[in-house]
């Protein structure tokens, strides 16, 4: 059908209209898309020719064509000529020997048996295209013979025998119907039958034609006898005028409805119309739907995962806050309770030392006073470490500067501190603050006790999220007491490793020691 021209937009041409479900609105055009849930598609075809054949490519394997009936009829009449009954034999579709024209086609012998009804005394034979109003086509018969073997007789009685001329003395054929000129005869001598063919060419969907015969001197027929009817026939019938083709529940896909014009003899005329119909996939079967669903599901999963993470973070923050609150409580209790008691002990020791005459007792009270002051200092450091309010880098730098200055002052050693100025809020963990402060305190204490240094320098730098503290002394270094130096190095290394940091010890060539602590703040 690739060469079939489209008929849309051409006057007096075959046209196609599409109705989806029960809609009264027709869809026209060469390409139509219908919803995927359409239950019924009805193609309404207005043919240019008398009839058409059609198919829905993508569903129909072969052509479809409507066909209506023409008839060969035997009517039984009373004595007065009134009809009492009839037997009609259909000619519908295309006969087996049809080859496009009556002249080229092969007639098929047909034999039927009918029984004479009660009250019948004569009969009439009718050939008619008066089937449905839309019937069109060609119907031809020849060699009509009607005979009977009466009850008790040995020889058959022939009531009607076809002859060479339809209006012979034996019977009379006459044209009838609403359009009698569609009835004609065709000589059949060249077919070797020796008779003429009666032909009806019905090309008018609003009319019909008949061949009707009566017997001038009909033999008496006997009710109850069986009549044998024989005739040769050939036919090609169809449906003329507009018609509808209905299809239910088409699967998703692309289809092409093709209507091809036919001649009255059923031959294709190479003209017609076509319409492409697309039934899309349901949206839930499309790739984009599943892709969008996957994206939405991924987004929802991400949001849900983010919510879970946020919930865990909030739970961790609440837990951290509880710990911080508990540390603050402990710090306050230590400061308010133990600090007061130690201060009281220190005051009592100092009073006793200044008022007791015994030299040994005075020395003992002096030791008690010194130890109390050391405990107060240690307690102050502990309270500072426990207090969560000091979880800022600035607080740590201030504490280290005060710590080193106080230790050097008590030991009468010069102290030089070079600390950067913290201009931003940098939060540090309790573990970081604890380990760094203890490491610095241990380095300074070791220098004060073992290095014989006269000066201690401390440098504090913060770059690229890393805190770097360098403590330098001008003492004797670590060569004179290797065991203690090794133990101190091990402690410092472990402390810094616990906060993902490192400790580097450099021995100067002449004198002194340089210890560098470095750790990331995250």
Short mmCIF file of C-alpha atoms in Angstrom, two decimals:
data_model
loop_
_atom_site.label_atom_id
_atom_site.label_comp_id
_atom_site.label_asym_id
_atom_site.label_seq_id
_atom_site.Cartn_x
_atom_site.Cartn_y
_atom_site.Cartn_z
CA UNK A 1 0.00 0.00 0.00
CA UNK A 2 2.99 2.28 -0.28
CA UNK A 3 1.61 3.82 -3.52
CA UNK A 4 -1.91 4.43 -2.20
CA UNK A 5 -2.58 8.19 -2.36
CA UNK A 6 -4.06 9.95 0.64
CA UNK A 7 -7.55 11.23 0.03
CA UNK A 8 -7.79 13.84 2.76
CA UNK A 9 -8.59 17.31 1.50
CA UNK A 10 -9.66 16.09 -1.97
CA UNK A 11 -13.28 16.74 -3.02
CA UNK A 12 -15.42 13.62 -3.56
CA UNK A 13 -12.69 11.35 -2.28
CA UNK A 14 -12.68 8.56 0.26
CA UNK A 15 -12.33 9.98 3.76
CA UNK A 16 -11.74 8.53 7.22
CA UNK A 17 -12.93 9.88 10.55
CA UNK A 18 -11.96 8.42 13.90
CA UNK A 19 -14.18 8.29 16.98
CA UNK A 20 -12.61 7.28 20.29
CA UNK A 21 -14.86 5.46 22.77
CA UNK A 22 -18.32 7.06 22.77
CA UNK A 23 -17.19 10.54 21.81
CA UNK A 24 -19.30 12.35 19.26
CA UNK A 25 -16.30 14.42 18.11
CA UNK A 26 -14.58 13.09 15.03
CA UNK A 27 -10.79 13.15 14.66
CA UNK A 28 -9.41 13.72 11.19
CA UNK A 29 -6.00 13.91 9.62
CA UNK A 30 -3.29 11.54 8.51
CA UNK A 31 -1.79 11.12 12.00
CA UNK A 32 -3.84 10.78 15.20
CA UNK A 33 -2.77 9.93 18.74
CA UNK A 34 -5.35 8.50 21.13
CA UNK A 35 -5.13 7.96 24.92
CA UNK A 36 -3.64 4.64 26.03
CA UNK A 37 -6.83 3.69 27.91
CA UNK A 38 -9.14 4.09 24.91
CA UNK A 39 -11.59 1.19 24.99
CA UNK A 40 -13.05 1.44 21.47
CA UNK A 41 -11.85 2.97 18.21
CA UNK A 42 -14.42 3.42 15.45
CA UNK A 43 -13.24 4.32 11.96
CA UNK A 44 -16.01 5.91 9.91
CA UNK A 45 -15.30 5.58 6.19
CA UNK A 46 -17.01 7.57 3.44
CA UNK A 47 -15.95 5.85 0.19
CA UNK A 48 -15.48 7.59 -3.13
CA UNK A 49 -16.27 4.38 -5.02
CA UNK A 50 -19.18 2.01 -4.58
CA UNK A 51 -17.31 -0.02 -1.98
CA UNK A 52 -13.95 -0.33 -0.30
CA UNK A 53 -11.85 -2.85 1.52
CA UNK A 54 -9.89 -1.98 4.62
CA UNK A 55 -7.39 -3.26 7.14
CA UNK A 56 -5.62 -2.00 10.23
CA UNK A 57 -1.94 -2.59 9.57
CA UNK A 58 -0.26 -3.76 12.71
CA UNK A 59 -3.30 -5.84 13.71
CA UNK A 60 -5.11 -7.25 10.65
CA UNK A 61 -3.23 -9.88 8.69
CA UNK A 62 -5.39 -9.46 5.57
CA UNK A 63 -7.98 -7.18 4.03
CA UNK A 64 -11.49 -6.92 5.37
CA UNK A 65 -14.52 -6.20 3.24
CA UNK A 66 -18.19 -5.97 4.07
CA UNK A 67 -20.63 -8.05 2.04
CA UNK A 68 -24.43 -8.03 1.78
CA UNK A 69 -26.83 -10.49 0.22
CA UNK A 70 -28.52 -11.03 -3.12
CA UNK A 71 -31.08 -13.81 -3.53
CA UNK A 72 -32.34 -16.61 -5.73
CA UNK A 73 -35.96 -17.14 -4.58
CA UNK A 74 -38.69 -19.71 -5.23
CA UNK A 75 -42.17 -18.40 -4.33
CA UNK A 76 -45.18 -20.63 -3.88
CA UNK A 77 -48.57 -19.23 -4.97
CA UNK A 78 -52.18 -20.11 -4.38
CA UNK A 79 -54.67 -20.77 -7.15
CA UNK A 80 -55.50 -17.06 -7.17
CA UNK A 81 -51.79 -16.15 -7.50
CA UNK A 82 -51.28 -14.99 -3.96
CA UNK A 83 -47.90 -15.91 -2.40
CA UNK A 84 -48.07 -18.14 0.66
CA UNK A 85 -44.36 -18.86 1.26
CA UNK A 86 -40.96 -18.70 -0.33
CA UNK A 87 -37.49 -20.24 -0.12
CA UNK A 88 -34.55 -17.80 -0.53
CA UNK A 89 -30.97 -18.87 -1.32
CA UNK A 90 -28.28 -16.33 -0.55
CA UNK A 91 -25.48 -15.08 -2.77
CA UNK A 92 -23.07 -13.26 -0.44
CA UNK A 93 -19.44 -12.31 -0.78
CA UNK A 94 -17.50 -13.70 -3.73
CA UNK A 95 -18.21 -17.02 -5.42
CA UNK A 96 -15.45 -19.58 -5.82
CA UNK A 97 -14.99 -19.07 -9.60
CA UNK A 98 -15.17 -15.27 -9.67
CA UNK A 99 -12.44 -13.72 -11.87
CA UNK A 100 -13.41 -10.08 -12.11
CA UNK A 101 -16.14 -10.24 -14.76
CA UNK A 102 -19.04 -12.53 -15.52
CA UNK A 103 -17.49 -13.42 -18.90
CA UNK A 104 -14.21 -14.62 -17.37
CA UNK A 105 -15.66 -16.25 -14.27
CA UNK A 106 -16.45 -19.93 -13.81
CA UNK A 107 -20.06 -20.68 -12.91
CA UNK A 108 -20.68 -23.00 -9.98
CA UNK A 109 -23.47 -25.57 -10.05
CA UNK A 110 -25.82 -25.27 -7.12
CA UNK A 111 -28.45 -27.81 -6.11
CA UNK A 112 -31.17 -27.30 -3.52
CA UNK A 113 -34.21 -29.33 -2.38
CA UNK A 114 -37.43 -27.63 -1.26
CA UNK A 115 -40.77 -29.02 -0.21
CA UNK A 116 -44.04 -27.78 -1.67
CA UNK A 117 -46.15 -26.26 1.14
CA UNK A 118 -49.81 -26.93 1.73
CA UNK A 119 -52.13 -24.81 -0.42
CA UNK A 120 -49.59 -24.15 -3.16
CA UNK A 121 -50.72 -24.74 -6.76
CA UNK A 122 -48.11 -22.78 -8.70
CA UNK A 123 -44.75 -21.09 -8.23
CA UNK A 124 -42.61 -18.20 -9.37
CA UNK A 125 -38.82 -17.80 -9.56
CA UNK A 126 -37.13 -14.52 -8.61
CA UNK A 127 -33.54 -13.35 -8.89
CA UNK A 128 -33.08 -10.16 -6.84
CA UNK A 129 -30.55 -7.72 -5.40
CA UNK A 130 -33.15 -6.52 -2.88
CA UNK A 131 -31.11 -7.42 0.16
CA UNK A 132 -29.98 -4.67 2.54
CA UNK A 133 -30.16 -1.17 1.13
CA UNK A 134 -26.37 -0.91 0.95
CA UNK A 135 -25.93 -4.02 -1.22
CA UNK A 136 -23.91 -3.56 -4.40
CA UNK A 137 -22.31 -6.07 -6.76
CA UNK A 138 -22.88 -8.50 -9.61
CA UNK A 139 -25.08 -11.62 -9.60
CA UNK A 140 -25.46 -13.96 -12.60
CA UNK A 141 -27.22 -17.32 -13.00
CA UNK A 142 -27.84 -19.70 -15.90
CA UNK A 143 -29.16 -23.19 -16.59
CA UNK A 144 -32.07 -22.99 -14.18
CA UNK A 145 -33.94 -26.30 -13.83
CA UNK A 146 -36.77 -27.13 -11.42
CA UNK A 147 -38.10 -30.68 -11.38
CA UNK A 148 -39.95 -33.07 -9.11
CA UNK A 149 -40.80 -36.73 -8.85
CA UNK A 150 -44.44 -36.81 -7.79
CA UNK A 151 -45.46 -39.37 -5.25
CA UNK A 152 -46.13 -42.69 -7.02
CA UNK A 153 -44.62 -41.55 -10.34
CA UNK A 154 -41.55 -43.17 -11.89
CA UNK A 155 -40.37 -40.26 -14.07
CA UNK A 156 -39.57 -36.76 -12.85
CA UNK A 157 -41.71 -33.84 -13.91
CA UNK A 158 -39.81 -30.78 -15.11
CA UNK A 159 -41.59 -27.55 -14.24
CA UNK A 160 -38.97 -25.12 -15.45
CA UNK A 161 -36.07 -25.61 -17.80
CA UNK A 162 -33.82 -22.77 -18.83
CA UNK A 163 -33.67 -22.21 -22.60
CA UNK A 164 -31.69 -20.07 -24.96
CA UNK A 165 -34.12 -17.10 -24.85
CA UNK A 166 -35.54 -15.86 -21.54
CA UNK A 167 -38.96 -14.99 -22.98
CA UNK A 168 -39.60 -18.34 -24.75
CA UNK A 169 -42.89 -20.09 -24.85
CA UNK A 170 -42.01 -22.25 -21.80
CA UNK A 171 -41.57 -19.31 -19.39
CA UNK A 172 -41.38 -15.57 -19.32
CA UNK A 173 -38.68 -13.52 -17.53
CA UNK A 174 -39.33 -9.92 -16.79
CA UNK A 175 -37.35 -7.14 -15.20
CA UNK A 176 -38.57 -5.59 -11.98
CA UNK A 177 -37.41 -3.70 -8.91
CA UNK A 178 -36.84 0.00 -8.19
CA UNK A 179 -34.10 0.21 -10.81
CA UNK A 180 -34.96 -2.46 -13.45
CA UNK A 181 -32.30 -1.32 -15.92
CA UNK A 182 -29.64 -2.89 -13.68
CA UNK A 183 -30.95 -6.29 -14.86
CA UNK A 184 -29.63 -7.67 -18.17
CA UNK A 185 -28.86 -10.88 -20.08
CA UNK A 186 -25.61 -12.31 -21.32
CA UNK A 187 -25.29 -14.80 -24.15
CA UNK A 188 -23.41 -17.93 -23.06
CA UNK A 189 -23.01 -19.87 -26.37
CA UNK A 190 -19.23 -19.60 -26.13
CA UNK A 191 -19.35 -21.35 -22.78
CA UNK A 192 -20.97 -24.43 -24.32
CA UNK A 193 -24.10 -24.22 -22.17
CA UNK A 194 -26.48 -23.34 -24.95
CA UNK A 195 -28.33 -20.88 -22.72
CA UNK A 196 -28.32 -17.27 -21.66
CA UNK A 197 -27.25 -15.89 -18.28
CA UNK A 198 -29.44 -13.59 -16.27
CA UNK A 199 -27.31 -10.79 -14.78
CA UNK A 200 -27.93 -8.08 -12.20
CA UNK A 201 -25.30 -5.35 -11.89
CA UNK A 202 -26.40 -3.38 -8.81
CA UNK A 203 -24.42 -0.13 -8.65
CA UNK A 204 -27.03 1.93 -6.82
CA UNK A 205 -27.12 1.75 -3.00
CA UNK A 206 -30.58 3.33 -3.04
CA UNK A 207 -32.25 0.87 -5.42
CA UNK A 208 -32.42 -2.78 -6.50
CA UNK A 209 -33.27 -4.86 -9.59
CA UNK A 210 -35.12 -8.18 -10.05
CA UNK A 211 -35.53 -10.87 -12.64
CA UNK A 212 -38.99 -12.40 -12.13
CA UNK A 213 -40.53 -15.32 -13.98
CA UNK A 214 -44.04 -16.67 -14.27
CA UNK A 215 -45.22 -19.78 -16.07
CA UNK A 216 -47.95 -19.09 -18.66
CA UNK A 217 -49.28 -22.62 -18.40
CA UNK A 218 -47.80 -23.87 -15.17
CA UNK A 219 -48.13 -27.54 -14.40
CA UNK A 220 -49.91 -28.32 -11.22
CA UNK A 221 -47.59 -28.75 -8.29
CA UNK A 222 -48.57 -31.05 -5.50
CA UNK A 223 -48.20 -30.07 -1.85
CA UNK A 224 -45.81 -32.41 -0.10
CA UNK A 225 -43.69 -33.08 -3.18
CA UNK A 226 -39.97 -32.32 -3.05
CA UNK A 227 -38.63 -30.02 -5.71
CA UNK A 228 -35.06 -30.18 -6.94
CA UNK A 229 -33.62 -26.84 -7.96
CA UNK A 230 -30.47 -26.65 -10.06
CA UNK A 231 -28.73 -23.58 -11.40
CA UNK A 232 -25.29 -22.24 -12.21
CA UNK A 233 -24.23 -19.08 -10.44
CA UNK A 234 -21.43 -16.60 -10.09
CA UNK A 235 -21.45 -13.46 -7.94
CA UNK A 236 -19.45 -10.75 -6.21
CA UNK A 237 -21.35 -8.71 -3.62
CA UNK A 238 -20.28 -5.97 -1.26
CA UNK A 239 -21.40 -3.10 0.93
CA UNK A 240 -21.75 0.33 -0.61
CA UNK A 241 -21.84 3.73 1.04
CA UNK A 242 -20.39 4.87 4.37
CA UNK A 243 -19.61 2.26 7.00
CA UNK A 244 -17.86 1.85 10.35
CA UNK A 245 -15.04 -0.45 11.39
CA UNK A 246 -14.66 -0.93 15.15
CA UNK A 247 -11.63 -2.15 17.11
CA UNK A 248 -11.53 -2.74 20.85
CA UNK A 249 -8.63 -2.30 23.27
CA UNK A 250 -5.72 -1.84 20.89
CA UNK A 251 -2.35 -2.61 22.51
CA UNK A 252 0.16 0.27 22.65
CA UNK A 253 1.85 0.78 19.31
CA UNK A 254 1.60 2.48 15.92
CA UNK A 255 -1.10 1.40 13.47
CA UNK A 256 -2.20 2.44 9.99
CA UNK A 257 -5.82 2.16 8.93
CA UNK A 258 -6.03 1.82 5.15
CA UNK A 259 -9.23 2.03 3.08
CA UNK A 260 -8.82 1.11 -0.62
CA UNK A 261 -11.44 1.87 -3.26
CA UNK A 262 -12.87 -1.09 -5.18
CA UNK A 263 -14.81 -1.39 -8.38
CA UNK A 264 -18.19 -3.02 -8.37
CA UNK A 265 -16.42 -6.21 -9.46
CA UNK A 266 -14.12 -6.07 -6.41
CA UNK A 267 -11.00 -4.92 -8.29
CA UNK A 268 -8.68 -2.42 -6.48
CA UNK A 269 -8.75 1.09 -7.97
CA UNK A 270 -5.41 2.22 -6.48
CA UNK A 271 -7.04 5.07 -4.61
CA UNK A 272 -8.38 5.49 -1.12
CA UNK A 273 -7.33 6.95 2.19
CA UNK A 274 -5.19 6.10 5.18
CA UNK A 275 -4.80 7.25 8.76
CA UNK A 276 -1.95 6.54 11.18
CA UNK A 277 -3.08 5.92 14.74
CA UNK A 278 -0.68 5.90 17.68
CA UNK A 279 -1.65 4.30 20.98
CA UNK A 280 1.03 5.41 23.45
CA UNK A 281 2.34 3.34 26.32
CA UNK A 282 0.77 4.06 29.72
CA UNK A 283 2.90 6.60 31.54
CA UNK A 284 3.91 3.99 34.13
CA UNK A 285 5.47 1.85 31.38
CA UNK A 286 7.56 4.62 29.84
CA UNK A 287 11.30 4.83 30.45
CA UNK A 288 11.05 8.48 31.52
CA UNK A 289 8.54 7.54 34.23
CA UNK A 290 10.86 4.94 35.74
CA UNK A 291 13.81 7.31 35.37
CA UNK A 292 11.87 10.08 37.11
CA UNK A 293 10.69 7.62 39.76
CA UNK A 294 14.28 6.54 40.35
CA UNK A 295 15.36 10.16 40.69
CA UNK A 296 12.50 10.93 43.08
CA UNK A 297 13.24 7.78 45.07
CA UNK A 298 16.92 8.73 45.24
CA UNK A 299 16.02 12.23 46.43
CA UNK A 300 13.62 10.86 49.04
CA UNK A 301 16.22 8.34 50.16
CA UNK A 302 18.81 11.09 50.40
CA UNK A 303 16.44 13.30 52.38
CA UNK A 304 15.55 10.42 54.68
CA UNK A 305 19.22 9.54 55.11
CA UNK A 306 20.00 13.18 55.79
CA UNK A 307 17.23 13.23 58.36
CA UNK A 308 18.65 10.13 60.05
CA UNK A 309 22.14 11.65 60.04
CA UNK A 310 20.80 14.91 61.42
CA UNK A 311 18.94 12.99 64.11
CA UNK A 312 22.12 11.15 65.05
CA UNK A 313 24.05 14.42 65.06
CA UNK A 314 21.43 16.02 67.30
CA UNK A 315 21.54 12.99 69.56
CA UNK A 316 25.34 13.23 69.68
CA UNK A 317 25.14 16.97 70.37
CA UNK A 318 22.67 16.40 73.18
CA UNK A 319 24.95 13.71 74.57
CA UNK A 320 27.96 16.03 74.26
CA UNK A 321 26.02 18.81 75.94
CA UNK A 322 25.11 16.49 78.80
CA UNK A 323 28.78 15.59 79.20
CA UNK A 324 29.77 19.26 79.04
CA UNK A 325 27.16 20.14 81.64
CA UNK A 326 28.41 17.36 83.89
CA UNK A 327 32.01 18.54 83.51
CA UNK A 328 30.95 22.07 84.33
CA UNK A 329 29.19 20.81 87.45
CA UNK A 330 32.26 18.84 88.51
CA UNK A 331 34.49 21.87 87.87
CA UNK A 332 32.25 24.08 89.99
CA UNK A 333 32.12 21.50 92.78
CA UNK A 334 35.90 21.13 92.76
CA UNK A 335 36.40 24.88 92.76
CA UNK A 336 33.79 25.62 95.42
CA UNK A 337 34.49 22.67 97.71
CA UNK A 338 38.05 21.40 97.34
CA UNK A 339 39.42 24.80 96.40
CA UNK A 340 37.98 26.37 99.53
CA UNK A 341 39.26 23.55 101.74
CA UNK A 342 42.76 23.70 100.23
CA UNK A 343 42.84 27.47 100.65
CA UNK A 344 41.81 27.03 104.26
CA UNK A 345 44.59 24.49 104.83
CA UNK A 346 47.12 26.81 103.18
CA UNK A 347 46.05 29.71 105.41
CA UNK A 348 46.23 27.58 108.56
CA UNK A 349 49.71 26.34 107.59
CA UNK A 350 50.97 29.83 106.96
CA UNK A 351 49.54 31.02 110.29
CA UNK A 352 51.10 28.13 112.16
CA UNK A 353 54.44 28.65 110.42
CA UNK A 354 54.59 32.29 111.51
CA UNK A 355 53.44 31.77 115.10
CA UNK A 356 55.11 28.52 116.26
CA UNK A 357 58.54 28.83 117.88
CA UNK A 358 59.61 25.23 117.30
CA UNK A 359 61.91 25.13 114.27
CA UNK A 360 61.00 21.63 113.14
CA UNK A 361 57.28 22.33 113.39
CA UNK A 362 57.75 25.56 111.48
CA UNK A 363 59.48 23.65 108.65
CA UNK A 364 56.70 21.08 108.59
CA UNK A 365 54.00 23.74 108.42
CA UNK A 366 55.98 25.46 105.65
CA UNK A 367 55.93 22.21 103.64
CA UNK A 368 52.21 21.87 104.24
CA UNK A 369 51.66 25.42 103.02
CA UNK A 370 53.76 24.83 99.88
CA UNK A 371 52.00 21.56 99.10
CA UNK A 372 48.62 23.22 99.58
CA UNK A 373 49.55 25.94 97.13
CA UNK A 374 50.70 23.33 94.61
CA UNK A 375 47.41 21.48 95.04
CA UNK A 376 45.47 24.70 94.59
CA UNK A 377 47.41 25.36 91.36
CA UNK A 378 46.83 21.80 90.13
CA UNK A 379 43.17 22.04 91.06
CA UNK A 380 42.88 25.30 89.16
CA UNK A 381 44.33 23.63 86.08
CA UNK A 382 41.98 20.68 86.44
CA UNK A 383 38.96 22.95 86.79
CA UNK A 384 40.08 24.87 83.69
CA UNK A 385 40.36 21.65 81.68
CA UNK A 386 36.96 20.40 82.78
CA UNK A 387 35.15 23.64 82.05
CA UNK A 388 33.49 23.32 78.57
CA UNK A 389 33.50 27.08 78.23
CA UNK A 390 37.21 26.83 77.46
CA UNK A 391 36.68 24.76 74.27
CA UNK A 392 38.06 27.59 72.14
CA UNK A 393 41.54 27.94 70.67
CA UNK A 394 41.89 31.43 72.13
CA UNK A 395 41.25 30.10 75.64
CA UNK A 396 43.89 27.38 75.13
CA UNK A 397 46.51 29.90 73.94
CA UNK A 398 45.84 32.18 76.91
CA UNK A 399 46.05 29.25 79.31
CA UNK A 400 49.37 28.02 77.89
CA UNK A 401 50.89 31.49 78.08
CA UNK A 402 49.81 31.89 81.73
CA UNK A 403 50.93 28.35 82.60
CA UNK A 404 54.45 28.70 81.15
CA UNK A 405 54.89 32.20 82.59
CA UNK A 406 53.87 31.04 86.08
CA UNK A 407 56.12 27.96 85.98
CA UNK A 408 59.13 30.02 84.87
CA UNK A 409 58.39 32.72 87.48
CA UNK A 410 58.30 30.20 90.31
CA UNK A 411 61.64 28.78 89.11
CA UNK A 412 63.20 32.21 88.56
CA UNK A 413 63.95 31.47 84.88
CA UNK A 414 63.52 33.93 82.04
CA UNK A 415 60.53 33.23 79.79
CA UNK A 416 59.92 34.50 76.28
CA UNK A 417 56.59 33.76 74.60
CA UNK A 418 55.68 34.43 70.96
CA UNK A 419 51.96 33.60 70.52
CA UNK A 420 49.78 34.45 67.55
CA UNK A 421 46.68 36.56 68.00
CA UNK A 422 43.51 34.49 67.52
CA UNK A 423 40.94 36.57 65.60
CA UNK A 424 38.37 33.87 64.79
CA UNK A 425 36.34 31.47 66.83
CA UNK A 426 37.99 28.06 66.49
CA UNK A 427 36.37 25.31 68.52
CA UNK A 428 38.58 22.55 69.88
CA UNK A 429 37.69 19.30 71.59
CA UNK A 430 38.20 18.57 75.26
CA UNK A 431 40.61 15.78 74.36
CA UNK A 432 42.69 18.14 72.19
CA UNK A 433 42.80 20.80 74.93
CA UNK A 434 43.67 18.25 77.60
CA UNK A 435 46.54 16.55 75.76
CA UNK A 436 48.11 19.72 74.38
CA UNK A 437 48.10 21.50 77.76
CA UNK A 438 49.57 18.48 79.58
CA UNK A 439 52.20 17.99 76.88
CA UNK A 440 53.33 21.62 77.12
CA UNK A 441 53.35 21.44 80.93
CA UNK A 442 55.44 18.27 80.85
CA UNK A 443 57.95 19.80 78.43
CA UNK A 444 58.37 22.93 80.59
CA UNK A 445 58.59 20.94 83.83
CA UNK A 446 61.26 18.66 82.35
CA UNK A 447 63.24 21.69 81.20
CA UNK A 448 62.96 23.34 84.62
CA UNK A 449 63.99 20.20 86.54
CA UNK A 450 66.64 18.58 84.32
CA UNK A 451 68.04 20.97 81.69
CA UNK A 452 69.73 23.56 83.95
CA UNK A 453 68.42 26.14 81.49
CA UNK A 454 68.39 29.86 82.21
CA UNK A 455 65.84 30.73 79.54
CA UNK A 456 62.79 29.06 78.00
CA UNK A 457 61.14 30.20 74.76
CA UNK A 458 57.69 29.18 73.51
CA UNK A 459 56.24 29.89 70.07
CA UNK A 460 52.54 29.26 69.18
CA UNK A 461 51.39 29.31 65.53
CA UNK A 462 48.11 28.41 63.80
CA UNK A 463 48.14 27.84 60.03
CA UNK A 464 46.05 25.70 57.68
CA UNK A 465 43.93 24.30 60.52
CA UNK A 466 47.09 23.08 62.31
CA UNK A 467 48.32 24.22 65.74
CA UNK A 468 52.13 24.27 66.09
CA UNK A 469 53.82 24.82 69.49
CA UNK A 470 57.60 24.99 69.79
CA UNK A 471 59.36 25.02 73.23
CA UNK A 472 63.09 25.79 73.26
CA UNK A 473 65.53 25.91 76.18
CA UNK A 474 69.25 26.70 76.45
CA UNK A 475 70.00 23.85 78.80
CA UNK A 476 72.15 20.72 78.55
CA UNK A 477 69.77 18.75 76.31
CA UNK A 478 68.98 15.03 76.64
CA UNK A 479 72.43 13.42 76.33
CA UNK A 480 73.19 13.45 80.05
CA UNK A 481 69.99 11.66 81.11
CA UNK A 482 69.04 9.39 78.24
CA UNK A 483 66.59 7.22 80.17
CA UNK A 484 64.48 10.14 81.37
CA UNK A 485 64.58 11.77 77.94
CA UNK A 486 63.45 8.55 76.32
CA UNK A 487 60.55 8.21 78.77
CA UNK A 488 59.49 11.83 78.22
CA UNK A 489 59.69 11.41 74.45
CA UNK A 490 57.48 8.34 74.61
CA UNK A 491 54.83 10.08 76.74
CA UNK A 492 54.77 13.13 74.48
CA UNK A 493 54.54 10.99 71.35
CA UNK A 494 51.59 9.01 72.75
CA UNK A 495 49.71 12.13 73.78
CA UNK A 496 50.09 13.76 70.37
CA UNK A 497 49.26 10.52 68.52
CA UNK A 498 45.93 10.33 70.40
CA UNK A 499 44.90 13.61 68.73
CA UNK A 500 46.39 12.70 65.31
CA UNK A 501 49.40 14.91 65.96
CA UNK A 502 53.16 14.44 66.23
CA UNK A 503 56.07 15.37 68.50
CA UNK A 504 59.50 16.26 67.08
CA UNK A 505 62.60 16.67 69.34
CA UNK A 506 65.70 18.41 67.97
CA UNK A 507 68.99 18.55 69.89
CA UNK A 508 70.94 21.74 69.20
CA UNK A 509 74.62 21.33 68.24
CA UNK A 510 76.04 23.38 71.16
CA UNK A 511 73.39 23.41 73.87
CA UNK A 512 69.68 23.35 74.43
CA UNK A 513 66.71 21.35 73.19
CA UNK A 514 63.82 22.17 70.85
CA UNK A 515 60.55 20.24 71.07
CA UNK A 516 57.78 20.85 68.52
CA UNK A 517 54.16 19.76 68.98
CA UNK A 518 51.88 19.83 65.93
CA UNK A 519 48.29 18.61 65.56
CA UNK A 520 45.28 19.31 63.28
CA UNK A 521 42.24 21.09 64.63
CA UNK A 522 39.07 19.60 63.16
#
